[in-house]
Tab-separated table of C-alpha atoms in Angstrom:
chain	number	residue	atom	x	y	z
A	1	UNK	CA	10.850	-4.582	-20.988
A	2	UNK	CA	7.307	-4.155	-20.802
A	3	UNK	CA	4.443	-5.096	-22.815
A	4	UNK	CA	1.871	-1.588	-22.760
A	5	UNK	CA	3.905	0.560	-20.248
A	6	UNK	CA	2.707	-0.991	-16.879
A	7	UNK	CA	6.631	-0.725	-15.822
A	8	UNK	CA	7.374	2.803	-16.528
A	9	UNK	CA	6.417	4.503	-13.690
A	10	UNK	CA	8.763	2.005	-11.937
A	11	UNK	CA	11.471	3.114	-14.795
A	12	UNK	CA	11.158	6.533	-13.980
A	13	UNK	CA	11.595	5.999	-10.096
A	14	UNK	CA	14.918	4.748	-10.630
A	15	UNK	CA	15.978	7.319	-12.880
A	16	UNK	CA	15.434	10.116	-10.384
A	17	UNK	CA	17.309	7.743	-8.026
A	18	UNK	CA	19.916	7.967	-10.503
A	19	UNK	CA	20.409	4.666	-12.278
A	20	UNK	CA	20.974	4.643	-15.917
A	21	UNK	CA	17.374	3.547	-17.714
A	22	UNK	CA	16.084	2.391	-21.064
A	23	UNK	CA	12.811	0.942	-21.896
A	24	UNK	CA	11.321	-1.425	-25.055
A	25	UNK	CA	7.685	-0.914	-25.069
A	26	UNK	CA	6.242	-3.964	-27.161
A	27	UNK	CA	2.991	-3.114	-28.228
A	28	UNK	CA	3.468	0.324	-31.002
A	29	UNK	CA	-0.006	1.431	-29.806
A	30	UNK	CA	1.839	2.653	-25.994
A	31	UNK	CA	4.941	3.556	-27.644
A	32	UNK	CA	3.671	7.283	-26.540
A	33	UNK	CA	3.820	6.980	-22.905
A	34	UNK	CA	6.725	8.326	-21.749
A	35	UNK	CA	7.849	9.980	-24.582
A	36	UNK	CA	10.634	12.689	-24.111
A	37	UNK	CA	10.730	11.267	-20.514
A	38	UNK	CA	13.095	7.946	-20.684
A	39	UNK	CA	15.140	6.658	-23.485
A	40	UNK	CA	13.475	4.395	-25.653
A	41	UNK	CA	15.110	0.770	-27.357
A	42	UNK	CA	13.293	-0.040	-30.545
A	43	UNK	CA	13.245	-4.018	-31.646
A	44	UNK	CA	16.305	-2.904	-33.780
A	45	UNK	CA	18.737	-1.945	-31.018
A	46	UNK	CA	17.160	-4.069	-28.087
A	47	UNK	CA	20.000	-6.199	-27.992
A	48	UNK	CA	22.558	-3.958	-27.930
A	49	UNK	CA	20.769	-2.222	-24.872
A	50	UNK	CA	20.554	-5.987	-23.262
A	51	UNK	CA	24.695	-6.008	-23.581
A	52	UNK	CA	24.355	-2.385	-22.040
A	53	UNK	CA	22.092	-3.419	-18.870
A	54	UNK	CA	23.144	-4.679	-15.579
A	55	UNK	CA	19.806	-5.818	-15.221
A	56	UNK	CA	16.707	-6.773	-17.423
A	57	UNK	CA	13.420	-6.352	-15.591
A	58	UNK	CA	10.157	-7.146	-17.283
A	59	UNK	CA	6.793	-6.219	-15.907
A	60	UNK	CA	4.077	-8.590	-17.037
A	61	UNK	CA	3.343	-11.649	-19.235
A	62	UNK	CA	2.602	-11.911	-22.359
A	63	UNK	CA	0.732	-14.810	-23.998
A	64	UNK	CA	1.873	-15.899	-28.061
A	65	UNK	CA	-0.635	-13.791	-30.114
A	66	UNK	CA	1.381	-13.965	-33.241
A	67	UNK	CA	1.241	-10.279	-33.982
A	68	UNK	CA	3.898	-8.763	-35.667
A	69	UNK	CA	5.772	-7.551	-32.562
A	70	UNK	CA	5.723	-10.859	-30.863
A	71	UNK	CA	7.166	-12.890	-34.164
A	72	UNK	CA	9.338	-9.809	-34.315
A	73	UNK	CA	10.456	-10.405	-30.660
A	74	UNK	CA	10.584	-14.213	-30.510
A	75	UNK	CA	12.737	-14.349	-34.000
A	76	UNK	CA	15.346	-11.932	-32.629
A	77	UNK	CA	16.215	-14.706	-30.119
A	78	UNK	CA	15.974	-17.046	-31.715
A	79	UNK	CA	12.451	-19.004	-30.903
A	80	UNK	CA	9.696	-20.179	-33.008
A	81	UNK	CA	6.902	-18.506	-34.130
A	82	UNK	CA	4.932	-21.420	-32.096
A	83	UNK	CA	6.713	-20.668	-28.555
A	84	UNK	CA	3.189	-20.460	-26.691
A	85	UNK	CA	4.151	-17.129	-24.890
A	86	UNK	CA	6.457	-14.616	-25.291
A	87	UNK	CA	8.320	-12.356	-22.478
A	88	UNK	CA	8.926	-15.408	-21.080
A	89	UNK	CA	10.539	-17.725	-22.981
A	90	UNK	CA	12.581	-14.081	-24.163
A	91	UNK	CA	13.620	-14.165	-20.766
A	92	UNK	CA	14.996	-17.441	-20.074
A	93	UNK	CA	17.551	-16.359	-23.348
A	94	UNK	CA	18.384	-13.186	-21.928
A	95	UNK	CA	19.229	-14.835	-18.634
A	96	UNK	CA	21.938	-16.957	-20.464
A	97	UNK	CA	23.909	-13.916	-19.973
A	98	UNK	CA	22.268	-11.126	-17.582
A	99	UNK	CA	20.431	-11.442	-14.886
A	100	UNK	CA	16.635	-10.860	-15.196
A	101	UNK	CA	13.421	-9.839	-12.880
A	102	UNK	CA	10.040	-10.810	-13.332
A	103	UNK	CA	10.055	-13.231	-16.013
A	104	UNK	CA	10.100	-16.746	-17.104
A	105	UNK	CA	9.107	-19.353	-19.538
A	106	UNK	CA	7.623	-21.426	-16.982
A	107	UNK	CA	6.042	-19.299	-14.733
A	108	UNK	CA	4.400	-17.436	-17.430
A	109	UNK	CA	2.700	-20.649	-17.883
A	110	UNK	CA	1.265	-21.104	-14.527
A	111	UNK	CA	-0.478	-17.855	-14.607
A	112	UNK	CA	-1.278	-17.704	-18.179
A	113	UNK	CA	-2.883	-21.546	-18.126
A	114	UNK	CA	-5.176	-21.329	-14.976
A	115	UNK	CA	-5.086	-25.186	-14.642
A	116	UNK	CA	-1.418	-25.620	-14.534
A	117	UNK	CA	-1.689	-22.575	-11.545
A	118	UNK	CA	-3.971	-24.716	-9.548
A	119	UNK	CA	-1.931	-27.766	-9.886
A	120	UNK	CA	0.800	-25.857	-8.517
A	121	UNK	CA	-1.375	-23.692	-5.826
A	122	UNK	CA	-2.493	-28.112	-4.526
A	123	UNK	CA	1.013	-28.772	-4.193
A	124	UNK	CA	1.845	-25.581	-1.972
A	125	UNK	CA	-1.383	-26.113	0.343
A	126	UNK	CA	-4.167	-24.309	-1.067
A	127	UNK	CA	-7.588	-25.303	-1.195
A	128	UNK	CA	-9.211	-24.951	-4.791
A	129	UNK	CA	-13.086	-23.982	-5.282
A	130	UNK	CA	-14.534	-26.966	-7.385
A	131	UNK	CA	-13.605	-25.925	-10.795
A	132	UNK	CA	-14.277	-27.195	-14.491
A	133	UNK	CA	-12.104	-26.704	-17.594
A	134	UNK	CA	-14.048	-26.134	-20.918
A	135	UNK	CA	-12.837	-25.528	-24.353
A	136	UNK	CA	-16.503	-24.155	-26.009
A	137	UNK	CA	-19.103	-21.805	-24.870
A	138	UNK	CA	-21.777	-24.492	-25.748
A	139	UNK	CA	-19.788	-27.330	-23.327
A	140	UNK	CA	-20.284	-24.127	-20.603
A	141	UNK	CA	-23.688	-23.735	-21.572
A	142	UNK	CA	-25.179	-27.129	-20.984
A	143	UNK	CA	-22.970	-27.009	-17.676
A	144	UNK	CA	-24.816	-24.293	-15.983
A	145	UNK	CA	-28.147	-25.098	-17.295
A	146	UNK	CA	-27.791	-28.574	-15.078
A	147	UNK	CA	-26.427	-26.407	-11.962
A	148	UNK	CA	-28.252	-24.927	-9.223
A	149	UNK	CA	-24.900	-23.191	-7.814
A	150	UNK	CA	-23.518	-19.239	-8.586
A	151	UNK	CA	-20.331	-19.813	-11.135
A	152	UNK	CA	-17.149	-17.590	-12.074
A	153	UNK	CA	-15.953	-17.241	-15.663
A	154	UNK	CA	-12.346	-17.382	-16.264
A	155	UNK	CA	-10.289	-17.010	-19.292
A	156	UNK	CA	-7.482	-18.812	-19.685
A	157	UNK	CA	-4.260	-16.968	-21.249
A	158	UNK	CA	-4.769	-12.939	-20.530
A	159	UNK	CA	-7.871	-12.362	-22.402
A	160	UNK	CA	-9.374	-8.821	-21.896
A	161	UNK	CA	-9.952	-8.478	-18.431
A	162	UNK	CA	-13.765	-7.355	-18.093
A	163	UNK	CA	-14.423	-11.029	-19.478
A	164	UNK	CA	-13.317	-12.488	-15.838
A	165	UNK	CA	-16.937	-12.729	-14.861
A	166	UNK	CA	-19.002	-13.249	-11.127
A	167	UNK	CA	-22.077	-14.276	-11.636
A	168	UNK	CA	-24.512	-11.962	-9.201
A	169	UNK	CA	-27.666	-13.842	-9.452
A	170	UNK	CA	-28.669	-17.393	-10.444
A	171	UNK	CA	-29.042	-18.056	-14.146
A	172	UNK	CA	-26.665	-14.743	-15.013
A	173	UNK	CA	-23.925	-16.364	-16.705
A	174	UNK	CA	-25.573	-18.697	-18.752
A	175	UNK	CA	-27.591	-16.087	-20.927
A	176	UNK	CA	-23.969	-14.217	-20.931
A	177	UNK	CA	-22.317	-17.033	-22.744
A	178	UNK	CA	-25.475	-17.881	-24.970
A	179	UNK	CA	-25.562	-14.334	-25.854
A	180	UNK	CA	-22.873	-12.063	-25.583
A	181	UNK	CA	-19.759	-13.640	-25.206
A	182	UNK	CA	-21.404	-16.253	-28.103
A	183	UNK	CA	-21.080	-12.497	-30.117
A	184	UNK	CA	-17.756	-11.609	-29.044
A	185	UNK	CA	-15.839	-15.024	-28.438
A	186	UNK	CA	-17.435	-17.071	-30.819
A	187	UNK	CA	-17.732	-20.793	-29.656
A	188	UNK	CA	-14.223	-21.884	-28.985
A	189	UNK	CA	-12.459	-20.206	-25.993
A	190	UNK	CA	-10.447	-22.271	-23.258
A	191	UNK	CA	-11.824	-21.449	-19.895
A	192	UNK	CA	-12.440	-22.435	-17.124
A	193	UNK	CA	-15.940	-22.076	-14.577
A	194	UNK	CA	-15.178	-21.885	-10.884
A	195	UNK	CA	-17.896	-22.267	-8.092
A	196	UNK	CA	-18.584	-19.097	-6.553
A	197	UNK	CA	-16.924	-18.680	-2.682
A	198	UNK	CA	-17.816	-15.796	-0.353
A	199	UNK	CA	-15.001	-14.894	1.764
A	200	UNK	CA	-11.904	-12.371	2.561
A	201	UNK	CA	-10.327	-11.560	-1.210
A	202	UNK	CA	-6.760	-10.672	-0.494
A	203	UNK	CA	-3.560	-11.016	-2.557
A	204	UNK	CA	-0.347	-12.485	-0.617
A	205	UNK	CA	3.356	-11.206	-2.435
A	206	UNK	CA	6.351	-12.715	-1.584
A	207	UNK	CA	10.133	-11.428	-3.493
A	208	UNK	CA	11.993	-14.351	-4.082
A	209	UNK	CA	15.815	-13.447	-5.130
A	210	UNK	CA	16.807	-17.402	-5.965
A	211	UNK	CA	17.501	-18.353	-2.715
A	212	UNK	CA	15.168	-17.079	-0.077
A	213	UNK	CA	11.908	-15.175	0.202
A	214	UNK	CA	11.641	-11.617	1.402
A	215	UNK	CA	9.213	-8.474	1.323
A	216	UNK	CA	5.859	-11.097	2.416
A	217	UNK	CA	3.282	-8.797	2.106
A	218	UNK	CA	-0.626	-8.715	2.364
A	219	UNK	CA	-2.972	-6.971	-0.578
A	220	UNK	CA	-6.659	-6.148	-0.198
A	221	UNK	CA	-7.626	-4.810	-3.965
A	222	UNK	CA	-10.938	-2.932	-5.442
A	223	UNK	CA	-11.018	-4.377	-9.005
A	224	UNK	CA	-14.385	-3.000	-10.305
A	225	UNK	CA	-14.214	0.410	-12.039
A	226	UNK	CA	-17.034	2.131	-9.976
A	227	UNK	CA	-17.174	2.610	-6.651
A	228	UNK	CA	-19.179	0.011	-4.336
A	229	UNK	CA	-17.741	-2.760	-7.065
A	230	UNK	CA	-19.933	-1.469	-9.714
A	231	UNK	CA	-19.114	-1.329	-13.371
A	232	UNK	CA	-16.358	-3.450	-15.271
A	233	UNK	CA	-13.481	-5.485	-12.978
A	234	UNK	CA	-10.730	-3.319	-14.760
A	235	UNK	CA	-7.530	-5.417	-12.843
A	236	UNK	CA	-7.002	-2.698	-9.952
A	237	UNK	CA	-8.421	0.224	-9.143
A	238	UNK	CA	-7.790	0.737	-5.456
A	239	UNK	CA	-5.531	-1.091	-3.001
A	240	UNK	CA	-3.967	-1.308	0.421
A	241	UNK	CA	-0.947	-3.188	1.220
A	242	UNK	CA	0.820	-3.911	4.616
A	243	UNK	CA	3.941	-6.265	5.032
A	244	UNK	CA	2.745	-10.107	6.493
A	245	UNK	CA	4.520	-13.172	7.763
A	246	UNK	CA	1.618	-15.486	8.187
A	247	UNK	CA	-0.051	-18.829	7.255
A	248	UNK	CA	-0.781	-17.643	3.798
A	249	UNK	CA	2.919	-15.866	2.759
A	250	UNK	CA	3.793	-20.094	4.339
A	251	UNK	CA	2.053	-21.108	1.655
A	252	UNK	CA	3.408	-19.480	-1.154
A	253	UNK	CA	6.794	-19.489	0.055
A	254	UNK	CA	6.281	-23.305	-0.798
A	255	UNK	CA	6.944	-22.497	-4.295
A	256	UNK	CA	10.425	-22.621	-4.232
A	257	UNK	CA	10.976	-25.420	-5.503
A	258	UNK	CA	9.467	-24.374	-8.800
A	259	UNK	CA	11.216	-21.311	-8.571
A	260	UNK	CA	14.573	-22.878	-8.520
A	261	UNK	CA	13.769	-24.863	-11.597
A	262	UNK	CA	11.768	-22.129	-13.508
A	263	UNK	CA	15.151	-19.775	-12.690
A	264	UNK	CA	12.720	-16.701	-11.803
A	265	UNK	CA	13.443	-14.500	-9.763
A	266	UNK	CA	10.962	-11.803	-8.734
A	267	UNK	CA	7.712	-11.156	-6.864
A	268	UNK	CA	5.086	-14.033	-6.808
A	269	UNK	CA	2.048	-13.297	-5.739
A	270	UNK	CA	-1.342	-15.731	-4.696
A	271	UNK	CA	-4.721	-14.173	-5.156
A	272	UNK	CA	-6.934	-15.848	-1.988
A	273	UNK	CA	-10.338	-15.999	-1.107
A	274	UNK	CA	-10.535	-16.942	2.752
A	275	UNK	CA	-13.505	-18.637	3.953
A	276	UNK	CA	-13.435	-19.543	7.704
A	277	UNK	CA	-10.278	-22.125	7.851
A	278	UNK	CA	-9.962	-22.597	4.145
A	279	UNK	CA	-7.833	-20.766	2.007
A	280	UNK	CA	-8.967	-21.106	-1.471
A	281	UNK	CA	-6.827	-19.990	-3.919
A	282	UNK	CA	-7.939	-18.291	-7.486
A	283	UNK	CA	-4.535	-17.290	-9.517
A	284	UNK	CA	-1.143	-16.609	-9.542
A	285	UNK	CA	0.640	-13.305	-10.814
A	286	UNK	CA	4.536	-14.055	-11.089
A	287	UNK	CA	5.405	-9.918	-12.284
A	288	UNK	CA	5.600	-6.372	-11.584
A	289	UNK	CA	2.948	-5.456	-13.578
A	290	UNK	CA	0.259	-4.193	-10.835
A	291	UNK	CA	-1.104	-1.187	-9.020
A	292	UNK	CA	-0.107	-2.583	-5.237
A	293	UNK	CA	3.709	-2.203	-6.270
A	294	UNK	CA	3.324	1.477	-5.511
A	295	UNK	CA	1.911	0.879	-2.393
A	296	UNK	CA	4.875	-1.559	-1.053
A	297	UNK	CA	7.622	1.499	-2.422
A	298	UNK	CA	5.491	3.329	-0.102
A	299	UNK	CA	6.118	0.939	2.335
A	300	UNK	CA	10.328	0.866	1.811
A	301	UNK	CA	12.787	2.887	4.001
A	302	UNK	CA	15.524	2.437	1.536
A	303	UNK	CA	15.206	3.713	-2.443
A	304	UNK	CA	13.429	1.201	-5.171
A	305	UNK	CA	16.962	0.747	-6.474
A	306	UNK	CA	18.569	-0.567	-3.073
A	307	UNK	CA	15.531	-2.677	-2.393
A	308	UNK	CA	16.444	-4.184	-6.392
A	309	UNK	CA	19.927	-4.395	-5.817
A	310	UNK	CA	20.311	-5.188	-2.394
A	311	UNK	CA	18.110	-9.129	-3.704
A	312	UNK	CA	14.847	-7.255	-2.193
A	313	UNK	CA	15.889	-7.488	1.260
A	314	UNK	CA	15.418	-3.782	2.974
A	315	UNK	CA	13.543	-2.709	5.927
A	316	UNK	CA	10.034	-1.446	5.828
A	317	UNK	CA	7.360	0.338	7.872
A	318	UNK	CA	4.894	-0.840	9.854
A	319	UNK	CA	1.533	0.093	9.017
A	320	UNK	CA	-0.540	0.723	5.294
A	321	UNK	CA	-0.065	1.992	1.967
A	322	UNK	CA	-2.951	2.704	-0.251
A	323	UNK	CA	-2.693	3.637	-3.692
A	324	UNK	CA	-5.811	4.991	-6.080
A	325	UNK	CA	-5.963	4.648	-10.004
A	326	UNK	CA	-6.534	7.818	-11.638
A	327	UNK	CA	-8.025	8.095	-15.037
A	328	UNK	CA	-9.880	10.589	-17.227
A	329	UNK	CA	-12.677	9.683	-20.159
A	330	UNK	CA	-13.116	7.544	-22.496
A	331	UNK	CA	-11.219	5.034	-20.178
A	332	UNK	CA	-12.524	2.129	-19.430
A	333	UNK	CA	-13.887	2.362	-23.281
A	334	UNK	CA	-10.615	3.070	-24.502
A	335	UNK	CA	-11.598	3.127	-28.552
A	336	UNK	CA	-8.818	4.684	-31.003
A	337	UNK	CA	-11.542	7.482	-32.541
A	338	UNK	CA	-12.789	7.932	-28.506
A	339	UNK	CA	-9.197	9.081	-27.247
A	340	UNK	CA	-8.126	10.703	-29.917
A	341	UNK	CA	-11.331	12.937	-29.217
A	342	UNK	CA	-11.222	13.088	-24.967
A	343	UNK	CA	-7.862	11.881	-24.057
A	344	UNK	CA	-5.041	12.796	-26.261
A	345	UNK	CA	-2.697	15.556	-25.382
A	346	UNK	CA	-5.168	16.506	-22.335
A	347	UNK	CA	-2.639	19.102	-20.072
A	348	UNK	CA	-1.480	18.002	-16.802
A	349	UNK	CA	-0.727	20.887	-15.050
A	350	UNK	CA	0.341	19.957	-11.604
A	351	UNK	CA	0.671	16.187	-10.012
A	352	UNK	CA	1.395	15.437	-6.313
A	353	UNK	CA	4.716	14.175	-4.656
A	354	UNK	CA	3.531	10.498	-5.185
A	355	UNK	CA	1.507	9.867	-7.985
A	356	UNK	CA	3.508	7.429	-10.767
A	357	UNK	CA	2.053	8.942	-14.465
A	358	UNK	CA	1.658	5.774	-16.965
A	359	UNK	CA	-0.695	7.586	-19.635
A	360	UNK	CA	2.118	11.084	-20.137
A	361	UNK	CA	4.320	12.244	-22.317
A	362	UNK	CA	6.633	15.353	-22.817
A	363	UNK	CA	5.607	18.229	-25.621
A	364	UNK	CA	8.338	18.838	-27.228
A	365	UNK	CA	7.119	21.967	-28.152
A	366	UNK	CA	6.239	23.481	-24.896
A	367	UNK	CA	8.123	20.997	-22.649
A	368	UNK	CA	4.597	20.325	-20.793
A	369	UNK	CA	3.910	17.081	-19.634
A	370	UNK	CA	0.244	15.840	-21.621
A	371	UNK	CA	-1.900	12.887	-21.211
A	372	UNK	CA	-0.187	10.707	-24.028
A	373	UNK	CA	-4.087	9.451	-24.678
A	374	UNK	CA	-3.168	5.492	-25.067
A	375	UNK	CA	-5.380	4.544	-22.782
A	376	UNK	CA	-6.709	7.224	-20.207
A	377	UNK	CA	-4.740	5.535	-17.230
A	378	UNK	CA	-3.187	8.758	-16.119
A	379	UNK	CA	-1.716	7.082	-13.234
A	380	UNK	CA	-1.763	5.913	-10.096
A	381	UNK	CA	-1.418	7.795	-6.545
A	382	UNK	CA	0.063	6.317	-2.873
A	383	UNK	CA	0.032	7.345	0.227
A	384	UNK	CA	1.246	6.062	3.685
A	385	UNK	CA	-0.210	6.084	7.149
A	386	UNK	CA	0.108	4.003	10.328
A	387	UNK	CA	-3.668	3.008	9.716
A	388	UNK	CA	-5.320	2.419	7.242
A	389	UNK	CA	-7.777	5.223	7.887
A	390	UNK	CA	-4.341	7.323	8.355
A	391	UNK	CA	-3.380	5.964	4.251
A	392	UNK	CA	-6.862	6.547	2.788
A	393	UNK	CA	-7.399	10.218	4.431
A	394	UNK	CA	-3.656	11.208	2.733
A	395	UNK	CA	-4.328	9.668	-0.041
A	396	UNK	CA	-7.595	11.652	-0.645
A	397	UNK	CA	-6.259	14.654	0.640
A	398	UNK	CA	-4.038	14.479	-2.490
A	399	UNK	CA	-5.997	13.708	-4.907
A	400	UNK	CA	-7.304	16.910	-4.155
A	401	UNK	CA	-3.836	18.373	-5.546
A	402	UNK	CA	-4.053	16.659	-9.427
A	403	UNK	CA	-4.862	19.344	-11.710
A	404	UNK	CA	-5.808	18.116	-15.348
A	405	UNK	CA	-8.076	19.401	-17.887
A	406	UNK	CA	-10.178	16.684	-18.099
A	407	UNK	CA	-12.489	15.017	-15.847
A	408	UNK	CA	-11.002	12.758	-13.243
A	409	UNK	CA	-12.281	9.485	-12.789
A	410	UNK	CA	-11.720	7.442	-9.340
A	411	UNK	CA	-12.894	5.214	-6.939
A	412	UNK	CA	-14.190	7.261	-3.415
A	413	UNK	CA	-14.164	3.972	-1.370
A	414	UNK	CA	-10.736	2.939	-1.199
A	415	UNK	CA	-9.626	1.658	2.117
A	416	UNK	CA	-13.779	0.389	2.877
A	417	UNK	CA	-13.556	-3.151	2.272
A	418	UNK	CA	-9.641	-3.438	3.854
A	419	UNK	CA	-10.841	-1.698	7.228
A	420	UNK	CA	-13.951	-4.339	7.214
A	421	UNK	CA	-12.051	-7.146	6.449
A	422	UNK	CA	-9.050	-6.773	8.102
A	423	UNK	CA	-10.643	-7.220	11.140
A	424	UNK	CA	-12.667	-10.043	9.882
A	425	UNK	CA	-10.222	-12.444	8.811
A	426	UNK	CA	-8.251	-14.835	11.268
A	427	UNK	CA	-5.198	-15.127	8.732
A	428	UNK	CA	-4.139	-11.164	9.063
């Protein structure tokens, strides 16, 4: 189940391992991607393909927005049209009688309300950069113009990512919140501002299965669209992963009590700033739906489906994955008029061994596989090396292979900031 086809690549991975595969797709705007590819469940028949499943697995969260899908989806089982989120509280019914991955009502809260994540990220350990909870740009406003100190803007629920904002020099995000988000946002917007903390930014994932954790592993992520960290933070753009048993995976394995009584069962994962001995912690993502998952398959001796089946407890290799985000234009200015113009139907005439396509479908007409032009995220490449100058020179070397009629768009940086700081910080 997946809210704008983040899963699918993960879908298609166990279909050429041979399991049996259908996918819902809840926003009608991705319904594209992957057409001809996988069978498809409409809101219609999702329940019968729930009876059908082993297995449900959803791949991200998705906050109450009371569009037609999501009253759509929360009346078929059941919940009001109030329920503050969706996949969710949709997943602690399904559970009632299959199992499920990646979801629940509760934990969906924790990373959806950042507050409620850092109560939870105290109780495990973490330290917390001083932080302030506002509910209007004009209580933000007359905040910063008392401060002296650099500030981070934060959204609460999953507002559009580019709106996650680091302030790069003094005085920055004030005019931003006076000016343009004033324009965008209007006045009332729950967020929160957190003081800025220079350190080691690095994700720690842990799989719990219900009853123990396994598959601790370490993240260091590129989130702005250019390379150097210039342009928008579009969520992930590069990344290298390697598996970890340390301090940090400690700290997050202290969950588990919340776990047990939230009934997920699924990756959690703690995004980390370290600075010296402190470990401050920023946000939670309890889900599938993110670019380093491709790394850690790279990472797996045994097939994605034994490493789901067998409650995420396989052997892996020692050493790095990287993976690289490929898109083509308009993306990150992904307009309706723009990709209908640059991105739809774009050929794709030859992809490497391990690149997962999210942005494809299959022409029916010439049985060609086409950028499906919902967003421009053609996909997303991995590679593995015993270094991580080993998994950045493969994964380069095959970018080199992608042939598609379109200008490709990618960072040329990847593995920079995890060779620095990977030799910089005490906790790796």
């Amino acid at each position: 189940m997946s809210s704008s086809g983040e899963g699918l690549p993960i879908a298609r991975k166990l279909r050429k391992e041979g399991m049996d595969v259908k996918v819902y797709i809840h926003l009608k705007e991705f319904n594209k991607c992957y057409r001809n590819m996988i069978p498809k469940v409409g809101i219609n028949d999702l329940k019968d393909a729930i009876d059908w499943a082993d297995v449900v697995i959803f791949d991200l969260v998705r906050a109450n927005e009371h569009t037609t899908e999501d009253l759509q989806l929360l009346k078929l089982f059941g919940l009001s049209a109030d329920t503050p989120s969706v996949f969710g509280y949709v997943a602690d019914e399904i559970k009632k009688t299959k199992p499920v991955i990646g979801a629940s009502a509760k934990t969906e809260e924790v990373e959806l309300d950042r507050y409620k994540g850092e109560e939870l990220a105290k109780q495990c350990g973490f330290d917390i950069p001083q932080s302030y909870e506002f509910n209007t740009l004009d209580e933000g406003v007359k905040f910063l113009q008392q401060s002296n100190d650099m500030w981070v803007f934060k959204p609460n629920s999953n507002q559009d990512l580019d709106l996650t904002y680091v302030e790069h020099y003094e005085g920055e995000l004030l005019n931003k919140l006076k000016n343009e988000y004033k324009k965008r946002l209007g006045n009332k917007i729950e967020y929160i501002l957190q003081k800025k903390v220079e350190g080691v930014l690095l994700s720690t994932e842990c799989w719990y299965n219900g009853k123990e954790f396994k598959a601790c592993n370490h993240t260091i992520e590129d989130k702005n669209f250019l390379t150097g960290d210039l342009g928008l933070a579009v969520g992930s753009m590069n990344n290298t992963v390697w598996m970890a048993n340390g301090k940090i995976a400690k700290l997050v394995r202290n969950t588990k009590d919340f776990l047990d009584k939230a009934g997920y069962i699924g990756a959690i994962d703690a995004n980390c700033i370290v600075s010296g001995d402190k470990i401050y912690f920023l946000e939670w993502s309890m889900r599938f739906g993110y670019d380093a998952i491709f790394a850690l398959m790279a990472l797996m001796k045994k097939p994605l489906n034994i490493f789901l089946q067998n409650n995420f407890d396989v052997p892996f290799r020692r050493g790095f994955a990287s993976t690289i985000r490929i898109s083509i234009p308009p993306y990150p200015y992904s307009t309706k008029d723009l990709l209908s113009i640059h991105a739809k139907n774009i050929a794709i005439d030859r992809l490497p061994k391990d690149f997962y396509p999210v942005d494809i479908w299959l022409n029916p007409e010439d049985k060609e596989f086409e950028v499906a032009g919902t967003d421009g995220i053609v996909g997303v490449l991995s590679a593995y090396g015993s270094t991580i100058k080993e998994s950045v020179r493969l994964l380069y070397k095959n970018v080199k292979k992608i042939e598609i009629s379109a200008p490709l768009q990618y960072r040329t940086d990847c593995g920079v900031r995890a060779q620095n700081d990977y030799g910089s910080c005490k906790y790796l």
